[in-house]
């Protein structure tokens, strides 16, 4: 079983559309994350939830909204998609927020906005 | 704040060559250090980690030692293979209110037969 799974893996959509990426982890972890990887491969945190509570909310457009219905799920909804939103979005999870934790990543969702 | 600096790529090596990818960091608190690998078209995989000074992380022939005095965590492999071609990311996790991995910019490695 995949530890951190996200769907869809590939998504091509038109500007202005609204789309969601879903993420689930079966590791029993308390903390989940969304990272964005740009075209130069640079990885940057977007959001983090710990026990369903938002603990990191980096400077991203408010068109991006995370939702955590329970500890095992963290979804990302994007409104009014723009060309610049094209990127790879990674979901991740860790047991907790302490320094000894390891963060495990999903396979990524390749979003292309046309 | 936290930051990670790793050597610019791309790096091209012949098969069986020795690999070093340099990584240095600045951090508040006492971070854990990681190397992640991303194969073409795939997601991020944890390659190795070290959680305290002088720890050596190792996996698949790769090694890195946590050097607190030089704030470094260089990745090494004695003999690379074509299948090691990927992008390698150095990262730190400090906890200490940071609650996130901070990544370097990644180093692309290409190994040619």
PDB file of C-alpha atoms in Angstrom:
ATOM      1  CA  UNK A   1       0.000   0.000   0.000  1.00  0.00           C
ATOM      2  CA  UNK A   2       1.244   3.473  -0.864  1.00  0.00           C
ATOM      3  CA  UNK A   3       1.987   5.437   2.313  1.00  0.00           C
ATOM      4  CA  UNK A   4       1.117   8.902   0.983  1.00  0.00           C
ATOM      5  CA  UNK A   5      -1.111   8.873  -2.052  1.00  0.00           C
ATOM      6  CA  UNK A   6      -2.383  11.823  -4.020  1.00  0.00           C
ATOM      7  CA  UNK A   7      -4.767  12.112  -6.939  1.00  0.00           C
ATOM      8  CA  UNK A   8      -4.742  12.971  -9.721  1.00  0.00           C
ATOM      9  CA  UNK A   9      -1.136  12.415 -10.761  1.00  0.00           C
ATOM     10  CA  UNK A  10      -1.560  14.486 -13.913  1.00  0.00           C
ATOM     11  CA  UNK A  11      -3.994  17.313 -14.456  1.00  0.00           C
ATOM     12  CA  UNK A  12      -4.312  19.554 -17.491  1.00  0.00           C
ATOM     13  CA  UNK A  13      -6.898  22.284 -17.216  1.00  0.00           C
ATOM     14  CA  UNK A  14      -7.814  25.660 -18.629  1.00  0.00           C
ATOM     15  CA  UNK A  15      -7.221  29.032 -17.049  1.00  0.00           C
ATOM     16  CA  UNK A  16     -10.047  30.127 -14.815  1.00  0.00           C
ATOM     17  CA  UNK A  17     -11.116  26.633 -13.824  1.00  0.00           C
ATOM     18  CA  UNK A  18     -11.341  25.364 -10.249  1.00  0.00           C
ATOM     19  CA  UNK A  19      -9.613  22.089  -9.381  1.00  0.00           C
ATOM     20  CA  UNK A  20      -8.828  19.955  -6.369  1.00  0.00           C
ATOM     21  CA  UNK A  21      -5.984  17.609  -5.520  1.00  0.00           C
ATOM     22  CA  UNK A  22      -6.642  14.965  -2.900  1.00  0.00           C
ATOM     23  CA  UNK A  23      -4.156  13.444  -0.504  1.00  0.00           C
ATOM     24  CA  UNK A  24      -4.380  10.550   1.908  1.00  0.00           C
ATOM     25  CA  UNK A  25      -1.807   8.983   4.193  1.00  0.00           C
ATOM     26  CA  UNK A  26      -2.090   5.567   5.834  1.00  0.00           C
ATOM     27  CA  UNK A  27       0.882   5.988   8.159  1.00  0.00           C
ATOM     28  CA  UNK A  28      -1.108   7.159  11.144  1.00  0.00           C
ATOM     29  CA  UNK A  29       0.735  10.479  11.110  1.00  0.00           C
ATOM     30  CA  UNK A  30      -0.550  13.617  12.801  1.00  0.00           C
ATOM     31  CA  UNK A  31       0.980  16.201  10.473  1.00  0.00           C
ATOM     32  CA  UNK A  32       0.433  16.759   6.767  1.00  0.00           C
ATOM     33  CA  UNK A  33       1.872  19.240   4.279  1.00  0.00           C
ATOM     34  CA  UNK A  34       1.529  20.666   0.807  1.00  0.00           C
ATOM     35  CA  UNK A  35       4.695  21.632  -1.057  1.00  0.00           C
ATOM     36  CA  UNK A  36       4.988  23.252  -4.472  1.00  0.00           C
ATOM     37  CA  UNK A  37       7.814  22.478  -6.898  1.00  0.00           C
ATOM     38  CA  UNK A  38       8.329  25.061  -9.599  1.00  0.00           C
ATOM     39  CA  UNK A  39       9.796  24.614 -13.069  1.00  0.00           C
ATOM     40  CA  UNK A  40      13.320  25.015 -11.677  1.00  0.00           C
ATOM     41  CA  UNK A  41      12.701  22.157  -9.227  1.00  0.00           C
ATOM     42  CA  UNK A  42      12.652  24.487  -6.225  1.00  0.00           C
ATOM     43  CA  UNK A  43      10.503  23.137  -3.383  1.00  0.00           C
ATOM     44  CA  UNK A  44       8.578  25.439  -1.080  1.00  0.00           C
ATOM     45  CA  UNK A  45       6.099  24.806   1.717  1.00  0.00           C
ATOM     46  CA  UNK A  46       2.558  26.002   1.179  1.00  0.00           C
ATOM     47  CA  UNK A  47       0.545  24.659   4.092  1.00  0.00           C
ATOM     48  CA  UNK A  48       0.798  22.338   7.036  1.00  0.00           C
ATOM     49  CA  UNK A  49      -1.810  20.813   9.318  1.00  0.00           C
ATOM     50  CA  UNK A  50      -1.209  19.172  12.659  1.00  0.00           C
ATOM     51  CA  UNK A  51      -4.127  17.182  14.045  1.00  0.00           C
ATOM     52  CA  UNK A  52      -6.406  18.933  11.563  1.00  0.00           C
ATOM     53  CA  UNK A  53      -5.250  22.367  12.727  1.00  0.00           C
ATOM     54  CA  UNK A  54      -3.537  24.724  10.286  1.00  0.00           C
ATOM     55  CA  UNK A  55      -0.031  25.496  11.569  1.00  0.00           C
ATOM     56  CA  UNK A  56       1.718  26.791   8.462  1.00  0.00           C
ATOM     57  CA  UNK A  57       0.112  29.076   5.963  1.00  0.00           C
ATOM     58  CA  UNK A  58       2.821  30.539   3.767  1.00  0.00           C
ATOM     59  CA  UNK A  59       2.337  33.465   1.484  1.00  0.00           C
ATOM     60  CA  UNK A  60       0.280  31.890  -1.260  1.00  0.00           C
ATOM     61  CA  UNK A  61      -2.645  33.444  -3.121  1.00  0.00           C
ATOM     62  CA  UNK A  62      -5.921  32.956  -1.322  1.00  0.00           C
ATOM     63  CA  UNK A  63      -7.133  31.109  -4.419  1.00  0.00           C
ATOM     64  CA  UNK A  64      -5.401  28.155  -2.777  1.00  0.00           C
ATOM     65  CA  UNK A  65      -7.336  26.635   0.093  1.00  0.00           C
ATOM     66  CA  UNK A  66      -6.384  23.516   2.016  1.00  0.00           C
ATOM     67  CA  UNK A  67      -8.936  21.345   3.758  1.00  0.00           C
ATOM     68  CA  UNK A  68      -8.294  18.613   6.277  1.00  0.00           C
ATOM     69  CA  UNK A  69     -11.442  16.598   6.984  1.00  0.00           C
ATOM     70  CA  UNK A  70      -9.485  14.263   9.265  1.00  0.00           C
ATOM     71  CA  UNK A  71      -5.881  13.535  10.209  1.00  0.00           C
ATOM     72  CA  UNK A  72      -5.400  11.150   7.293  1.00  0.00           C
ATOM     73  CA  UNK A  73      -6.517  13.542   4.568  1.00  0.00           C
ATOM     74  CA  UNK A  74      -5.364  16.913   3.337  1.00  0.00           C
ATOM     75  CA  UNK A  75      -6.884  18.237   0.138  1.00  0.00           C
ATOM     76  CA  UNK A  76      -5.868  21.267  -1.887  1.00  0.00           C
ATOM     77  CA  UNK A  77      -8.435  23.293  -3.736  1.00  0.00           C
ATOM     78  CA  UNK A  78      -7.416  25.911  -6.277  1.00  0.00           C
ATOM     79  CA  UNK A  79      -9.837  28.505  -7.611  1.00  0.00           C
ATOM     80  CA  UNK A  80      -9.521  30.508 -10.814  1.00  0.00           C
ATOM     81  CA  UNK A  81      -6.434  28.742 -12.034  1.00  0.00           C
ATOM     82  CA  UNK A  82      -3.704  30.841 -13.655  1.00  0.00           C
ATOM     83  CA  UNK A  83      -0.854  29.907 -15.981  1.00  0.00           C
ATOM     84  CA  UNK A  84       1.636  30.502 -13.159  1.00  0.00           C
ATOM     85  CA  UNK A  85      -0.003  27.794 -11.079  1.00  0.00           C
ATOM     86  CA  UNK A  86       1.497  25.172 -13.354  1.00  0.00           C
ATOM     87  CA  UNK A  87       3.801  23.161 -11.108  1.00  0.00           C
ATOM     88  CA  UNK A  88       4.173  19.881  -9.289  1.00  0.00           C
ATOM     89  CA  UNK A  89       2.313  19.756  -5.992  1.00  0.00           C
ATOM     90  CA  UNK A  90       3.535  17.338  -3.347  1.00  0.00           C
ATOM     91  CA  UNK A  91       1.601  16.138  -0.368  1.00  0.00           C
ATOM     92  CA  UNK A  92       3.623  14.886   2.593  1.00  0.00           C
ATOM     93  CA  UNK A  93       3.193  13.687   6.144  1.00  0.00           C
ATOM     94  CA  UNK A  94       5.159  13.190   9.360  1.00  0.00           C
ATOM     95  CA  UNK A  95       4.447  11.701  12.765  1.00  0.00           C
ATOM     96  CA  UNK A  96       4.694  15.099  14.410  1.00  0.00           C
ATOM     97  CA  UNK A  97       6.367  18.480  14.289  1.00  0.00           C
ATOM     98  CA  UNK A  98       9.484  17.836  16.375  1.00  0.00           C
ATOM     99  CA  UNK A  99      12.974  17.905  14.892  1.00  0.00           C
ATOM    100  CA  UNK A 100      13.382  14.132  14.975  1.00  0.00           C
ATOM    101  CA  UNK A 101      10.542  13.536  12.544  1.00  0.00           C
ATOM    102  CA  UNK A 102      10.925  12.312   8.985  1.00  0.00           C
ATOM    103  CA  UNK A 103       8.674  13.698   6.294  1.00  0.00           C
ATOM    104  CA  UNK A 104       7.357  11.275   3.682  1.00  0.00           C
ATOM    105  CA  UNK A 105       6.194  12.507   0.313  1.00  0.00           C
ATOM    106  CA  UNK A 106       3.584  11.407  -2.142  1.00  0.00           C
ATOM    107  CA  UNK A 107       4.252  10.855  -5.840  1.00  0.00           C
ATOM    108  CA  UNK A 108       3.300  14.397  -6.775  1.00  0.00           C
ATOM    109  CA  UNK A 109       0.530  15.907  -8.878  1.00  0.00           C
ATOM    110  CA  UNK A 110       1.678  17.484 -12.142  1.00  0.00           C
ATOM    111  CA  UNK A 111      -0.632  20.434 -12.819  1.00  0.00           C
ATOM    112  CA  UNK A 112      -0.560  22.140 -16.210  1.00  0.00           C
ATOM    113  CA  UNK A 113      -2.721  25.195 -16.798  1.00  0.00           C
ATOM    114  CA  UNK A 114      -3.311  26.093 -20.453  1.00  0.00           C
TER     115      UNK A 114
ATOM    116  CA  UNK B   1      15.913  31.757   9.603  1.00  0.00           C
ATOM    117  CA  UNK B   2      16.709  28.392   8.091  1.00  0.00           C
ATOM    118  CA  UNK B   3      18.450  27.911   4.776  1.00  0.00           C
ATOM    119  CA  UNK B   4      20.216  25.194   2.820  1.00  0.00           C
ATOM    120  CA  UNK B   5      22.857  25.743   0.178  1.00  0.00           C
ATOM    121  CA  UNK B   6      23.915  22.944  -2.118  1.00  0.00           C
ATOM    122  CA  UNK B   7      26.274  22.899  -5.021  1.00  0.00           C
ATOM    123  CA  UNK B   8      24.951  24.054  -8.338  1.00  0.00           C
ATOM    124  CA  UNK B   9      24.428  21.466 -10.993  1.00  0.00           C
ATOM    125  CA  UNK B  10      24.163  19.862 -13.311  1.00  0.00           C
ATOM    126  CA  UNK B  11      26.811  17.298 -12.450  1.00  0.00           C
ATOM    127  CA  UNK B  12      27.819  14.791 -15.108  1.00  0.00           C
ATOM    128  CA  UNK B  13      29.890  11.757 -14.167  1.00  0.00           C
ATOM    129  CA  UNK B  14      30.992   8.579 -15.836  1.00  0.00           C
ATOM    130  CA  UNK B  15      29.780   5.300 -14.424  1.00  0.00           C
ATOM    131  CA  UNK B  16      31.829   4.116 -11.408  1.00  0.00           C
ATOM    132  CA  UNK B  17      33.099   7.623 -10.666  1.00  0.00           C
ATOM    133  CA  UNK B  18      33.126   9.047  -7.142  1.00  0.00           C
ATOM    134  CA  UNK B  19      30.325  11.437  -6.269  1.00  0.00           C
ATOM    135  CA  UNK B  20      30.270  14.343  -3.848  1.00  0.00           C
ATOM    136  CA  UNK B  21      27.429  16.822  -3.608  1.00  0.00           C
ATOM    137  CA  UNK B  22      28.141  19.569  -1.117  1.00  0.00           C
ATOM    138  CA  UNK B  23      25.490  20.831   1.271  1.00  0.00           C
ATOM    139  CA  UNK B  24      25.763  23.463   3.994  1.00  0.00           C
ATOM    140  CA  UNK B  25      23.049  24.886   6.179  1.00  0.00           C
ATOM    141  CA  UNK B  26      22.072  27.615   8.612  1.00  0.00           C
ATOM    142  CA  UNK B  27      19.399  26.873  11.166  1.00  0.00           C
ATOM    143  CA  UNK B  28      17.765  28.086  14.333  1.00  0.00           C
ATOM    144  CA  UNK B  29      17.852  25.306  16.851  1.00  0.00           C
ATOM    145  CA  UNK B  30      19.339  21.873  16.272  1.00  0.00           C
ATOM    146  CA  UNK B  31      18.074  20.500  12.963  1.00  0.00           C
ATOM    147  CA  UNK B  32      17.738  17.036  11.540  1.00  0.00           C
ATOM    148  CA  UNK B  33      19.303  16.719   8.101  1.00  0.00           C
ATOM    149  CA  UNK B  34      18.076  14.816   5.069  1.00  0.00           C
ATOM    150  CA  UNK B  35      18.870  13.935   1.514  1.00  0.00           C
ATOM    151  CA  UNK B  36      15.949  13.306  -0.801  1.00  0.00           C
ATOM    152  CA  UNK B  37      16.147  12.021  -4.365  1.00  0.00           C
ATOM    153  CA  UNK B  38      13.808  12.645  -7.277  1.00  0.00           C
ATOM    154  CA  UNK B  39      14.146  10.329 -10.265  1.00  0.00           C
ATOM    155  CA  UNK B  40      12.900  11.646 -13.627  1.00  0.00           C
ATOM    156  CA  UNK B  41       9.136  11.969 -13.663  1.00  0.00           C
ATOM    157  CA  UNK B  42       8.778  10.668 -10.117  1.00  0.00           C
ATOM    158  CA  UNK B  43       8.124  11.969  -6.631  1.00  0.00           C
ATOM    159  CA  UNK B  44      10.482  12.681  -3.744  1.00  0.00           C
ATOM    160  CA  UNK B  45      12.026   9.748  -1.961  1.00  0.00           C
ATOM    161  CA  UNK B  46      13.914   9.872   1.298  1.00  0.00           C
ATOM    162  CA  UNK B  47      17.480   8.747   0.615  1.00  0.00           C
ATOM    163  CA  UNK B  48      19.044   9.121   4.073  1.00  0.00           C
ATOM    164  CA  UNK B  49      18.906  11.151   7.244  1.00  0.00           C
ATOM    165  CA  UNK B  50      20.900  12.102  10.324  1.00  0.00           C
ATOM    166  CA  UNK B  51      19.470  13.580  13.483  1.00  0.00           C
ATOM    167  CA  UNK B  52      22.506  14.580  15.537  1.00  0.00           C
ATOM    168  CA  UNK B  53      26.087  15.683  15.179  1.00  0.00           C
ATOM    169  CA  UNK B  54      28.531  13.061  13.854  1.00  0.00           C
ATOM    170  CA  UNK B  55      25.707  10.726  12.824  1.00  0.00           C
ATOM    171  CA  UNK B  56      26.223   9.088   9.451  1.00  0.00           C
ATOM    172  CA  UNK B  57      23.206   8.378   7.312  1.00  0.00           C
ATOM    173  CA  UNK B  58      23.563   5.731   4.618  1.00  0.00           C
ATOM    174  CA  UNK B  59      21.423   4.010   2.018  1.00  0.00           C
ATOM    175  CA  UNK B  60      21.958   2.384  -1.407  1.00  0.00           C
ATOM    176  CA  UNK B  61      25.698   3.091  -1.227  1.00  0.00           C
ATOM    177  CA  UNK B  62      25.190   6.783  -0.470  1.00  0.00           C
ATOM    178  CA  UNK B  63      26.515   8.312   2.747  1.00  0.00           C
ATOM    179  CA  UNK B  64      26.417  11.674   4.480  1.00  0.00           C
ATOM    180  CA  UNK B  65      27.801  12.724   7.859  1.00  0.00           C
ATOM    181  CA  UNK B  66      26.256  15.432  10.040  1.00  0.00           C
ATOM    182  CA  UNK B  67      29.073  17.910  10.710  1.00  0.00           C
ATOM    183  CA  UNK B  68      27.902  20.473  13.205  1.00  0.00           C
ATOM    184  CA  UNK B  69      31.218  22.310  13.370  1.00  0.00           C
ATOM    185  CA  UNK B  70      31.142  23.032   9.638  1.00  0.00           C
ATOM    186  CA  UNK B  71      27.317  23.026   9.340  1.00  0.00           C
ATOM    187  CA  UNK B  72      27.588  20.576   6.485  1.00  0.00           C
ATOM    188  CA  UNK B  73      25.968  17.355   5.285  1.00  0.00           C
ATOM    189  CA  UNK B  74      27.768  16.397   2.077  1.00  0.00           C
ATOM    190  CA  UNK B  75      26.451  13.456   0.060  1.00  0.00           C
ATOM    191  CA  UNK B  76      28.966  10.884  -1.210  1.00  0.00           C
ATOM    192  CA  UNK B  77      28.953   7.659  -3.173  1.00  0.00           C
ATOM    193  CA  UNK B  78      32.003   5.690  -4.086  1.00  0.00           C
ATOM    194  CA  UNK B  79      30.868   4.368  -7.457  1.00  0.00           C
ATOM    195  CA  UNK B  80      27.859   5.824  -9.237  1.00  0.00           C
ATOM    196  CA  UNK B  81      25.642   3.951 -11.662  1.00  0.00           C
ATOM    197  CA  UNK B  82      23.526   5.125 -14.557  1.00  0.00           C
ATOM    198  CA  UNK B  83      20.483   4.394 -12.402  1.00  0.00           C
ATOM    199  CA  UNK B  84      21.633   7.073  -9.910  1.00  0.00           C
ATOM    200  CA  UNK B  85      20.800   9.795 -12.429  1.00  0.00           C
ATOM    201  CA  UNK B  86      18.332  12.023 -10.603  1.00  0.00           C
ATOM    202  CA  UNK B  87      17.943  15.320  -8.776  1.00  0.00           C
ATOM    203  CA  UNK B  88      19.250  15.285  -5.207  1.00  0.00           C
ATOM    204  CA  UNK B  89      17.909  17.631  -2.539  1.00  0.00           C
ATOM    205  CA  UNK B  90      19.502  18.453   0.783  1.00  0.00           C
ATOM    206  CA  UNK B  91      17.021  19.524   3.461  1.00  0.00           C
ATOM    207  CA  UNK B  92      16.739  20.347   7.137  1.00  0.00           C
ATOM    208  CA  UNK B  93      13.960  20.094   9.681  1.00  0.00           C
ATOM    209  CA  UNK B  94      14.507  22.091  12.813  1.00  0.00           C
ATOM    210  CA  UNK B  95      11.183  21.796  14.625  1.00  0.00           C
ATOM    211  CA  UNK B  96      11.697  24.701  17.027  1.00  0.00           C
ATOM    212  CA  UNK B  97       8.518  26.344  15.825  1.00  0.00           C
ATOM    213  CA  UNK B  98       9.485  25.978  12.190  1.00  0.00           C
ATOM    214  CA  UNK B  99       7.425  22.842  11.479  1.00  0.00           C
ATOM    215  CA  UNK B 100       8.667  22.457   7.912  1.00  0.00           C
ATOM    216  CA  UNK B 101      11.395  21.041   5.748  1.00  0.00           C
ATOM    217  CA  UNK B 102      13.671  23.646   4.224  1.00  0.00           C
ATOM    218  CA  UNK B 103      15.162  22.466   0.938  1.00  0.00           C
ATOM    219  CA  UNK B 104      18.220  23.342  -1.061  1.00  0.00           C
ATOM    220  CA  UNK B 105      17.714  24.091  -4.738  1.00  0.00           C
ATOM    221  CA  UNK B 106      18.571  20.575  -5.851  1.00  0.00           C
ATOM    222  CA  UNK B 107      21.507  19.171  -7.814  1.00  0.00           C
ATOM    223  CA  UNK B 108      20.880  17.293 -11.017  1.00  0.00           C
ATOM    224  CA  UNK B 109      23.170  14.307 -11.480  1.00  0.00           C
ATOM    225  CA  UNK B 110      23.615  12.602 -14.830  1.00  0.00           C
ATOM    226  CA  UNK B 111      25.673   9.427 -14.993  1.00  0.00           C
ATOM    227  CA  UNK B 112      26.849   8.317 -18.418  1.00  0.00           C
ATOM    228  CA  UNK B 113      27.936   4.778 -19.326  1.00  0.00           C
TER     229      UNK B 113
END
